[in-house]
C-alpha atoms as a printed R data frame, in Angstrom:
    type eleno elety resid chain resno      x       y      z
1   ATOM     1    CA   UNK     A     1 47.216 -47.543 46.523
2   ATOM     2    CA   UNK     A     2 44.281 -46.178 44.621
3   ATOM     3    CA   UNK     A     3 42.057 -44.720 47.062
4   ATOM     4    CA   UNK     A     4 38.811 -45.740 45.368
5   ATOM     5    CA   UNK     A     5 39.276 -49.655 44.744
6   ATOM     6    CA   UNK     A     6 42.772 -51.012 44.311
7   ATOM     7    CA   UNK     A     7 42.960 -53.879 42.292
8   ATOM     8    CA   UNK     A     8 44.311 -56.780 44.070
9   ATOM     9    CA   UNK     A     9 44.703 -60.304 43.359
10  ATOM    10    CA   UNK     A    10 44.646 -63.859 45.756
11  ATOM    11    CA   UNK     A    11 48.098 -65.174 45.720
12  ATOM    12    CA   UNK     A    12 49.710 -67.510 48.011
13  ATOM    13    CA   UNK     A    13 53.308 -68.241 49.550
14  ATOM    14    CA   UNK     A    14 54.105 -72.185 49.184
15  ATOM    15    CA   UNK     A    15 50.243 -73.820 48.830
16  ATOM    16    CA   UNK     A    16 50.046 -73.542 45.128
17  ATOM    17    CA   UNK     A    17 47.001 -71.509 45.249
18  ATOM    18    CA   UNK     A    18 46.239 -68.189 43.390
19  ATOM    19    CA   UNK     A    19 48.445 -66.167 41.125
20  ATOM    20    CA   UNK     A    20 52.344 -66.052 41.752
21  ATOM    21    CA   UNK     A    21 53.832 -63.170 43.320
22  ATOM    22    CA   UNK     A    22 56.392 -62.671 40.330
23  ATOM    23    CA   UNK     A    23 52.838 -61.889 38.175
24  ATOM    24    CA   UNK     A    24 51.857 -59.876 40.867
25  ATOM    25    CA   UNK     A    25 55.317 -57.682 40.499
26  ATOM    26    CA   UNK     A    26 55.316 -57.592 37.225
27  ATOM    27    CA   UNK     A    27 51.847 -56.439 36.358
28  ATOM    28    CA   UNK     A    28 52.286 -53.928 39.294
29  ATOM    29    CA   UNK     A    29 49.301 -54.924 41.248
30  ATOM    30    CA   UNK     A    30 49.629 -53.030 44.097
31  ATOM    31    CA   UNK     A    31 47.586 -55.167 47.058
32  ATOM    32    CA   UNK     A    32 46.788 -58.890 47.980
33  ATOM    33    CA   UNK     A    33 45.159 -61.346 50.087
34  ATOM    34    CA   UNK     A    34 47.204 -64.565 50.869
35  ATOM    35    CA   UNK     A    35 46.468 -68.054 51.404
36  ATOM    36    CA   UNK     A    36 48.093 -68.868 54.755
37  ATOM    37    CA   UNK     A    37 51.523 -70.994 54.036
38  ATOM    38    CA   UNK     A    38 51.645 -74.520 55.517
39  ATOM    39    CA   UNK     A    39 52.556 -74.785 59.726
40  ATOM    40    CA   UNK     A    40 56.277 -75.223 59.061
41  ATOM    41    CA   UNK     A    41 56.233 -71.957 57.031
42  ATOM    42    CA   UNK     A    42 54.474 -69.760 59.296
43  ATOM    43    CA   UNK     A    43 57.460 -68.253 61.351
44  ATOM    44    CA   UNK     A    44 58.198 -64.901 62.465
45  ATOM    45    CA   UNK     A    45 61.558 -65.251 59.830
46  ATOM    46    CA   UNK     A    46 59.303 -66.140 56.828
47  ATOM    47    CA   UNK     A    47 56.738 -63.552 57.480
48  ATOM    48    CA   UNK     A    48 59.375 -61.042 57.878
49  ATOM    49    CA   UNK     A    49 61.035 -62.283 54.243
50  ATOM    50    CA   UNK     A    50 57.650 -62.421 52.297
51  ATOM    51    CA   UNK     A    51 56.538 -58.715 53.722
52  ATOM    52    CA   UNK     A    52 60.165 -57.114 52.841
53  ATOM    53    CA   UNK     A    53 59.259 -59.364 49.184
54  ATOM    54    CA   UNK     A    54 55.878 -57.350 49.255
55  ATOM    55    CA   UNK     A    55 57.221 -54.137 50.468
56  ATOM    56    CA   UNK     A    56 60.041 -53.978 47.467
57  ATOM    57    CA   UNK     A    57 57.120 -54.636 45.314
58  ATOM    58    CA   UNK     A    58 55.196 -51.854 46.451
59  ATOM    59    CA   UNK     A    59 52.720 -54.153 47.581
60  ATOM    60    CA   UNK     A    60 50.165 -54.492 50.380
61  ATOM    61    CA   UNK     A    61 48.996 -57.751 52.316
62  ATOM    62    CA   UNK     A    62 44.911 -57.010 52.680
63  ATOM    63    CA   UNK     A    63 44.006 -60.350 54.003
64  ATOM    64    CA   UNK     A    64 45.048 -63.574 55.226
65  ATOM    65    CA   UNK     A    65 43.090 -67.119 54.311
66  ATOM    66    CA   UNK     A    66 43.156 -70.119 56.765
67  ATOM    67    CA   UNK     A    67 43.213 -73.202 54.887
68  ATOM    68    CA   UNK     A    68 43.382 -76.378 56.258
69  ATOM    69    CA   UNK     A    69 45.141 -80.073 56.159
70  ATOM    70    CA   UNK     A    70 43.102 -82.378 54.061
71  ATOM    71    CA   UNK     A    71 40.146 -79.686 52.892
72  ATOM    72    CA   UNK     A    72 39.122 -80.914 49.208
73  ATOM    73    CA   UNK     A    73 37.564 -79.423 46.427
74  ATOM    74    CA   UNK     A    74 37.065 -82.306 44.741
75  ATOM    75    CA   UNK     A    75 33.202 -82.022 44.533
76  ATOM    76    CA   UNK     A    76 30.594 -79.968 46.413
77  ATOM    77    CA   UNK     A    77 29.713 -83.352 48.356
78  ATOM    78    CA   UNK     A    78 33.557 -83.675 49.064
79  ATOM    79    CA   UNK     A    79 33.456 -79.593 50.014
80  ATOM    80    CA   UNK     A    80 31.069 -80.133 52.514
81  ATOM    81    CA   UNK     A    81 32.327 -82.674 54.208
82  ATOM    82    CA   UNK     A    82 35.706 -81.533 54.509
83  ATOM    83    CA   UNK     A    83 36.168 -78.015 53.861
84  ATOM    84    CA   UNK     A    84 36.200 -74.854 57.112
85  ATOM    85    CA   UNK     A    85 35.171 -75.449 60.545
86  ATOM    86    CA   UNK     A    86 32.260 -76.969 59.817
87  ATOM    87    CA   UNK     A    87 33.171 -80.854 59.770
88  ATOM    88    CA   UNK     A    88 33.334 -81.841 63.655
89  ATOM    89    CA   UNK     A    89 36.002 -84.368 63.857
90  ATOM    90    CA   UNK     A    90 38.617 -81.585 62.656
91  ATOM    91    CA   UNK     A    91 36.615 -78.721 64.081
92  ATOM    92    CA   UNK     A    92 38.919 -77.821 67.300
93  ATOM    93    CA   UNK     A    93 42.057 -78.228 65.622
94  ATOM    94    CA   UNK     A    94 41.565 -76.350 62.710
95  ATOM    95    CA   UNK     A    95 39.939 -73.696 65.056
96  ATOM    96    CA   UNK     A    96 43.429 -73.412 67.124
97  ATOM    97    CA   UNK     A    97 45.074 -73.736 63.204
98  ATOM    98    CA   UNK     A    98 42.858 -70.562 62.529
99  ATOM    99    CA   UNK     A    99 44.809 -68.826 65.458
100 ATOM   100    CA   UNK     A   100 48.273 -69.422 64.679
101 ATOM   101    CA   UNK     A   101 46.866 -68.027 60.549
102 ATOM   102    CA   UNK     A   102 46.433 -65.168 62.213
103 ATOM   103    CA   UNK     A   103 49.322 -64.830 64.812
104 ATOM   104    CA   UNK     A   104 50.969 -65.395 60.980
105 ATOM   105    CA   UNK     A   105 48.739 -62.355 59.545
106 ATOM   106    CA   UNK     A   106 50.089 -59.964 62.470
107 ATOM   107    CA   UNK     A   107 53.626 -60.823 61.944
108 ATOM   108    CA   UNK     A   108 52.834 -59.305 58.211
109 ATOM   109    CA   UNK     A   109 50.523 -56.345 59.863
110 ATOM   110    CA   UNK     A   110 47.219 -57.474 58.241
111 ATOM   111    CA   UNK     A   111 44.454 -57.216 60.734
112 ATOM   112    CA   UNK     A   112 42.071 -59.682 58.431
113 ATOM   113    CA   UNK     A   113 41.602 -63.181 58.745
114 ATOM   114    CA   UNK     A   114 39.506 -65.098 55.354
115 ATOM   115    CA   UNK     A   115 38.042 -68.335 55.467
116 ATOM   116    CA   UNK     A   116 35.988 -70.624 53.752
117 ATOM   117    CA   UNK     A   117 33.509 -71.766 57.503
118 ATOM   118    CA   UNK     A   118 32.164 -74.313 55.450
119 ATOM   119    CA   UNK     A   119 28.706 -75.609 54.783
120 ATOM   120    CA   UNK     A   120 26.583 -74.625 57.838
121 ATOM   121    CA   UNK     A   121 24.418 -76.551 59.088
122 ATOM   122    CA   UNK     A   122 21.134 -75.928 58.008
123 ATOM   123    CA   UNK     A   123 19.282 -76.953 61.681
124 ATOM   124    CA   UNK     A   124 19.693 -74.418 63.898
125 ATOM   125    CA   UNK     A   125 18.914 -76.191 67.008
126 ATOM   126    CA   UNK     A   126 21.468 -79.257 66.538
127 ATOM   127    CA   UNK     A   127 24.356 -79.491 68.827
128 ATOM   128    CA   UNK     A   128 26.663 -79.632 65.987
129 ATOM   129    CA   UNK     A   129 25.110 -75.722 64.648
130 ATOM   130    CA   UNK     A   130 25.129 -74.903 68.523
131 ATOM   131    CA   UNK     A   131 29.293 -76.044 68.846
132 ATOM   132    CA   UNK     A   132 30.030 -74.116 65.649
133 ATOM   133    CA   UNK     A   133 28.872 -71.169 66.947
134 ATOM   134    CA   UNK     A   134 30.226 -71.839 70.082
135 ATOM   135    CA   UNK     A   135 34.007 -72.248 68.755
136 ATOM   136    CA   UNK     A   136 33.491 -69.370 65.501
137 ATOM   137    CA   UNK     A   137 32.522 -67.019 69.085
138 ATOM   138    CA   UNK     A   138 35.699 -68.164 70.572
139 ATOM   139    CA   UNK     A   139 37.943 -67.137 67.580
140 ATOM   140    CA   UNK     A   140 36.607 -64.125 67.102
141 ATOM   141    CA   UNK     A   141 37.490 -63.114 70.840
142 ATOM   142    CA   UNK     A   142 40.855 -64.014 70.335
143 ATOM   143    CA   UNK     A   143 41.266 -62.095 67.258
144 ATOM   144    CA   UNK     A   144 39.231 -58.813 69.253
145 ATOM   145    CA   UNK     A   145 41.968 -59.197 71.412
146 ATOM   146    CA   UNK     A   146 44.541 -58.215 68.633
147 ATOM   147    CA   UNK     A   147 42.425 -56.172 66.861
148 ATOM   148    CA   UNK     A   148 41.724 -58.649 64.357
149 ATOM   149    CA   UNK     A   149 38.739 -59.429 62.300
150 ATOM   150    CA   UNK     A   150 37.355 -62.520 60.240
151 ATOM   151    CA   UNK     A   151 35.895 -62.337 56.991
152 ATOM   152    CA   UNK     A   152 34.031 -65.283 55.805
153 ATOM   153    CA   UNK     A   153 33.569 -66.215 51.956
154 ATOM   154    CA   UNK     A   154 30.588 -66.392 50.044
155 ATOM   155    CA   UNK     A   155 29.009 -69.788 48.212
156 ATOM   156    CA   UNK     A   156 28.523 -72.334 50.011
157 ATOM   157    CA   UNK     A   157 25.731 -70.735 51.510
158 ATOM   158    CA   UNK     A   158 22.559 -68.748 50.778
159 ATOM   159    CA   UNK     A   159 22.710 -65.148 51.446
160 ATOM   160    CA   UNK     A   160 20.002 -65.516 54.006
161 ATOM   161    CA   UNK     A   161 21.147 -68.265 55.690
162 ATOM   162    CA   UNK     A   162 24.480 -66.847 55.774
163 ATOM   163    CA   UNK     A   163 23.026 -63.950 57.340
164 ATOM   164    CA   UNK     A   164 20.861 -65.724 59.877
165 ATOM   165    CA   UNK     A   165 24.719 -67.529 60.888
166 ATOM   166    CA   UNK     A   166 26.370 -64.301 61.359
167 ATOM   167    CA   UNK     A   167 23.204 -62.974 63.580
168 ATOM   168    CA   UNK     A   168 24.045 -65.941 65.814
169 ATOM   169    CA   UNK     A   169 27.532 -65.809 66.368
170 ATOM   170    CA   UNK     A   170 26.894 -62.060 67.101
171 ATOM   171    CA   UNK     A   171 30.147 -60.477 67.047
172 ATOM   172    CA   UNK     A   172 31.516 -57.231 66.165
173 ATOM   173    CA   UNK     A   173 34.458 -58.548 63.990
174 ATOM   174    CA   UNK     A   174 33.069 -60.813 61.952
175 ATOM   175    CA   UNK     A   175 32.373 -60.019 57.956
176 ATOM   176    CA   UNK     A   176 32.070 -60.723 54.714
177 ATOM   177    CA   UNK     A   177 34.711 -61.650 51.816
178 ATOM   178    CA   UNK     A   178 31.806 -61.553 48.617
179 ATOM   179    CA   UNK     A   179 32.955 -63.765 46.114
180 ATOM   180    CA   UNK     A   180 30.127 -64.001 42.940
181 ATOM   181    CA   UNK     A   181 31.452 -66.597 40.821
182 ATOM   182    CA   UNK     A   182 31.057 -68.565 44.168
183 ATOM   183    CA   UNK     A   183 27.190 -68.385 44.113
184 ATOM   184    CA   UNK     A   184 27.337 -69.338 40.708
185 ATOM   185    CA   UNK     A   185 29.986 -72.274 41.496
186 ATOM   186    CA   UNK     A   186 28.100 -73.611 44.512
187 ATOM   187    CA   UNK     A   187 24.561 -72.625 42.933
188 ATOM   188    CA   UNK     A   188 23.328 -70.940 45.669
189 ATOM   189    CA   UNK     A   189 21.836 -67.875 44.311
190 ATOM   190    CA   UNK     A   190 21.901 -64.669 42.213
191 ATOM   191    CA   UNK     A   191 25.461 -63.463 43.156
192 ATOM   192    CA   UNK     A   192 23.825 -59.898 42.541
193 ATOM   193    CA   UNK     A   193 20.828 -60.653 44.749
194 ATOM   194    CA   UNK     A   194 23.253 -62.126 47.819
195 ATOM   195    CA   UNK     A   195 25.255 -59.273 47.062
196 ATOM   196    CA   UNK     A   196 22.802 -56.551 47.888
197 ATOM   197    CA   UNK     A   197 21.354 -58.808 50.614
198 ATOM   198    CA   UNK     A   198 24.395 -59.123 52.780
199 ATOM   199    CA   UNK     A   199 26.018 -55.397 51.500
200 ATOM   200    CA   UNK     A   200 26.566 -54.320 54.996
201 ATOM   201    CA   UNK     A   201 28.472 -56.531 55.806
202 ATOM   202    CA   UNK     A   202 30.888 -56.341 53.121
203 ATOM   203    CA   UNK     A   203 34.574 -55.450 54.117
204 ATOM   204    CA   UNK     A   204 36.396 -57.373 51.097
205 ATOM   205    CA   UNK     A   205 36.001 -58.914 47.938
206 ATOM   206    CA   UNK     A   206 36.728 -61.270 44.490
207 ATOM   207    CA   UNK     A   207 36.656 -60.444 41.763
208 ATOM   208    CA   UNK     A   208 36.193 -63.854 39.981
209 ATOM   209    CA   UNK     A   209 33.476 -65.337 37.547
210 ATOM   210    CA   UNK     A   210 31.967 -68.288 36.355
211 ATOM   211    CA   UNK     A   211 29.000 -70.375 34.212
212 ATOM   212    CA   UNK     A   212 26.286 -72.168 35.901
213 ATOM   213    CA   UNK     A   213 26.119 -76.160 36.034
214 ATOM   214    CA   UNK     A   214 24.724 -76.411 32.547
215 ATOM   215    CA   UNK     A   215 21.596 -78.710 33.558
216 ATOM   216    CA   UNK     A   216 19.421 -76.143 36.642
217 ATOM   217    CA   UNK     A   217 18.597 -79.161 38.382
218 ATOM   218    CA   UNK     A   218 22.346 -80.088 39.124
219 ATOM   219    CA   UNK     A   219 22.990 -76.553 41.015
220 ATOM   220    CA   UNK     A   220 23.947 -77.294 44.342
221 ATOM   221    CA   UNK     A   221 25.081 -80.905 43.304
222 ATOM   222    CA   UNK     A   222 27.160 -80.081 40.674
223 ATOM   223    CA   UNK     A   223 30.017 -77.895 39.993
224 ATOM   224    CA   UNK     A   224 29.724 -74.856 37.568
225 ATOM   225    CA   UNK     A   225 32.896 -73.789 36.130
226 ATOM   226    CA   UNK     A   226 35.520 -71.218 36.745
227 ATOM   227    CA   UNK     A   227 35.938 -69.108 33.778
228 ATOM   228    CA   UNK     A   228 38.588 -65.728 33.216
229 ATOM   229    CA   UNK     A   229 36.857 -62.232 34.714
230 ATOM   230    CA   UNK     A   230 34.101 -61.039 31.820
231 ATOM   231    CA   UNK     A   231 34.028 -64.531 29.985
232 ATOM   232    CA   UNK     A   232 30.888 -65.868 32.826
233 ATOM   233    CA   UNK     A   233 27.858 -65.112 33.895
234 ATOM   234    CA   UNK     A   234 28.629 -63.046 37.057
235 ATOM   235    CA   UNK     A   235 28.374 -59.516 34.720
236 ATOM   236    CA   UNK     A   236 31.010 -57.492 36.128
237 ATOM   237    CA   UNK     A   237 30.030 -54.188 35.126
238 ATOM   238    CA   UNK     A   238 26.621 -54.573 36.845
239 ATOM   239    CA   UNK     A   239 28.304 -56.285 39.943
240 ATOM   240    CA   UNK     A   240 31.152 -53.267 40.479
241 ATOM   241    CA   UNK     A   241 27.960 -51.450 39.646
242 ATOM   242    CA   UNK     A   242 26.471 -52.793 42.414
243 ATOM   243    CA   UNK     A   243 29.484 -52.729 44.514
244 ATOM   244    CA   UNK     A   244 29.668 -48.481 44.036
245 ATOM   245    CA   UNK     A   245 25.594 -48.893 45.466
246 ATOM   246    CA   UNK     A   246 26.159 -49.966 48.647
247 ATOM   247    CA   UNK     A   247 29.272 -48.094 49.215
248 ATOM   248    CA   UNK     A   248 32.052 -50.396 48.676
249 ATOM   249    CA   UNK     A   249 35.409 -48.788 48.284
250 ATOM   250    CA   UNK     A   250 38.071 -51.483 49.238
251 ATOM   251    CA   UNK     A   251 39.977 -53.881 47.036
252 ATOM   252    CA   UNK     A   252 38.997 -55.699 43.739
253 ATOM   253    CA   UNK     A   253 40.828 -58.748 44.081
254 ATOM   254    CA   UNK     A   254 41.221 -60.854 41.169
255 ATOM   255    CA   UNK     A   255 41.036 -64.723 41.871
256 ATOM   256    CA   UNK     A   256 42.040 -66.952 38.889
257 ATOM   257    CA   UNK     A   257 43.090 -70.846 39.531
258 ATOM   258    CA   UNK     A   258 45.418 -71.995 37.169
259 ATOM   259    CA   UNK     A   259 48.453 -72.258 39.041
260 ATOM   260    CA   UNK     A   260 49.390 -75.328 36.209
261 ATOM   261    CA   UNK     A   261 49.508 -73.382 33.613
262 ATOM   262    CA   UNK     A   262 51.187 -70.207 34.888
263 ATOM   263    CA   UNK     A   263 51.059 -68.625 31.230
264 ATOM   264    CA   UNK     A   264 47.762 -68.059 31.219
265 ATOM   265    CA   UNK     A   265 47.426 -67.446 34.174
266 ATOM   266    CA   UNK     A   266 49.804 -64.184 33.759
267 ATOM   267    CA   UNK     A   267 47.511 -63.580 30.795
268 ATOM   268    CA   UNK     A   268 43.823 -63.828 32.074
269 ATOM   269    CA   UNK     A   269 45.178 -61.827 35.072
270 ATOM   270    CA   UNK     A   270 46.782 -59.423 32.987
271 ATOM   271    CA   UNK     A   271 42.773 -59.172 30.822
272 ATOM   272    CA   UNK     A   272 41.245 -58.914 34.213
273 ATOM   273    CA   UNK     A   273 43.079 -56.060 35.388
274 ATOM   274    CA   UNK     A   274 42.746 -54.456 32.288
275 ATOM   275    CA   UNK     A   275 38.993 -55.076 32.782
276 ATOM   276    CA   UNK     A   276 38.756 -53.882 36.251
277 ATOM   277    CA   UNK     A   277 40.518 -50.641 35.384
278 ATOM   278    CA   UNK     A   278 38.309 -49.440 32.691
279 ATOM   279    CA   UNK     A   279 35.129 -50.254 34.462
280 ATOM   280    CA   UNK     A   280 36.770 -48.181 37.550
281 ATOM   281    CA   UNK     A   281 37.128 -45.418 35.194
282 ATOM   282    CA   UNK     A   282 33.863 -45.490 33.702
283 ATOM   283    CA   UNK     A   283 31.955 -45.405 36.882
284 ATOM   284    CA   UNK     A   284 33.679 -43.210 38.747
285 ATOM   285    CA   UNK     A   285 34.493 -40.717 35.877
């Protein structure tokens, strides 16, 4: 791997999400960060067959996402009701889910765990706020134990209330996974803003962008929209810029959902890379 940020992409083994590992071979991207497989698929045998895939490839696993049975992205109301370990009713079972992600991640020796938490809640002092902590505290000592970490994704939160969350739970191994185009997405804030805001406690990234709901008072009610790296309003040279500041060295991983149409996928992901390199080069000629 590159020493000074590798470029990566989010792929996936049988969920349909990300880019597919045959476009990840043959543009010769040389790390990625998984979405974790459905439960039947998460065996010691499968792990072993995707990291031999990945090794062949001259590729390396960098994280591990949880996702969960019925999560939709249907809307942001739809997000926050069912998305992370946010909504109660699913709360305890997608917290021992979480585990067996990452018993999944150590059979393919990643020590990171991703995951979209979900909206938290914005009262502080409510039981449910008070539980979530309670159960995010519990993972995170069960990862400790395998020396393990959990980074959670940007969007769906502030960067200062995201901040005040990870003050609470007050643990040693839990991060950050900055996505931008999320802000922009979830219209939460200036993803350059957030970014310096939360900077140390970066440990991963995407490398993703998007457009702003096109009427300001929908943001936060209303979807922006995904668009190929350089085409939105994230500005990547100012973000990797940004990135450099605060001393980020890791992976740029390239996140592009359009597993229909797996041409253009292959294509924007091929433009992004492209991207990512020559910015590379031009700030840390």
């Amino acid at each position: 791997m590159t020493d000074v940020w590798p470029i990566g992409v989010f792929t996936s083994i049988d969920a349909g999400f990300g880019v597919h590992l045959d476009v990840v071979s043959e543009l010769g991207i040389p790390t990625i960060q998984i979405h974790t497989p459905h439960a039947d698929q998460r065996t010691p045998a499968r792990a072993k067959e995707f990291l031999a895939q990945c090794q062949a490839a001259g590729i390396t696993v960098t994280c591990v996402f949880c996702g969960f049975s019925n999560e939709s992205y249907a809307d942001i109301a739809t997000t926050a009701k069912t998305v992370g370990l946010v909504p109660e009713v699913t709360r305890q079972e997608r917290a021992i889910d979480a585990q067996l992600t990452a018993e999944f991640a150590r059979e393919l020796g990643c020590d990171t765990l991703g995951m979209h938490i979900g909206f938290v809640p914005e009262d502080r002092n409510s039981e449910s706020y008070r539980d979530l902590i309670a159960v995010t505290q519990a993972l995170l000592d069960e990862l400790e134990e395998h020396g393990q970490k959990l980074h959670l994704e940007t969007g769906q939160e502030t960067a200062v209330h995201l901040l005040s969350f990870l003050s609470d739970v007050n643990r040693k191994n839990i991060f950050i996974n900055f996505d931008p185009a999320n802000m922009i997405l979830y219209g939460t804030g200036d993803p350059i803003e957030a970014l310096k805001k939360v900077a140390p406690h970066v440990r991963s990234v995407h490398c993703k962008d998007a457009v702003w709901a096109e009427n300001e008072e929908d943001r936060g009610t209303a979807w922006g929209s995904e668009v190929a790296l350089g085409k939105g309003d994230v500005n990547m040279k100012e973000y990797l810029t940004t990135l450099k500041e605060i001393g980020y060295k890791g992976p740029l991983t390239i996140e592009r959902e359009l597993s229909e149409d797996r041409a253009q996928q292959k294509i924007d992901v091929g433009e992004a890379v492209s991207l990512l390199e020559s910015l590379r080069a031009e700030l840390w000629s």
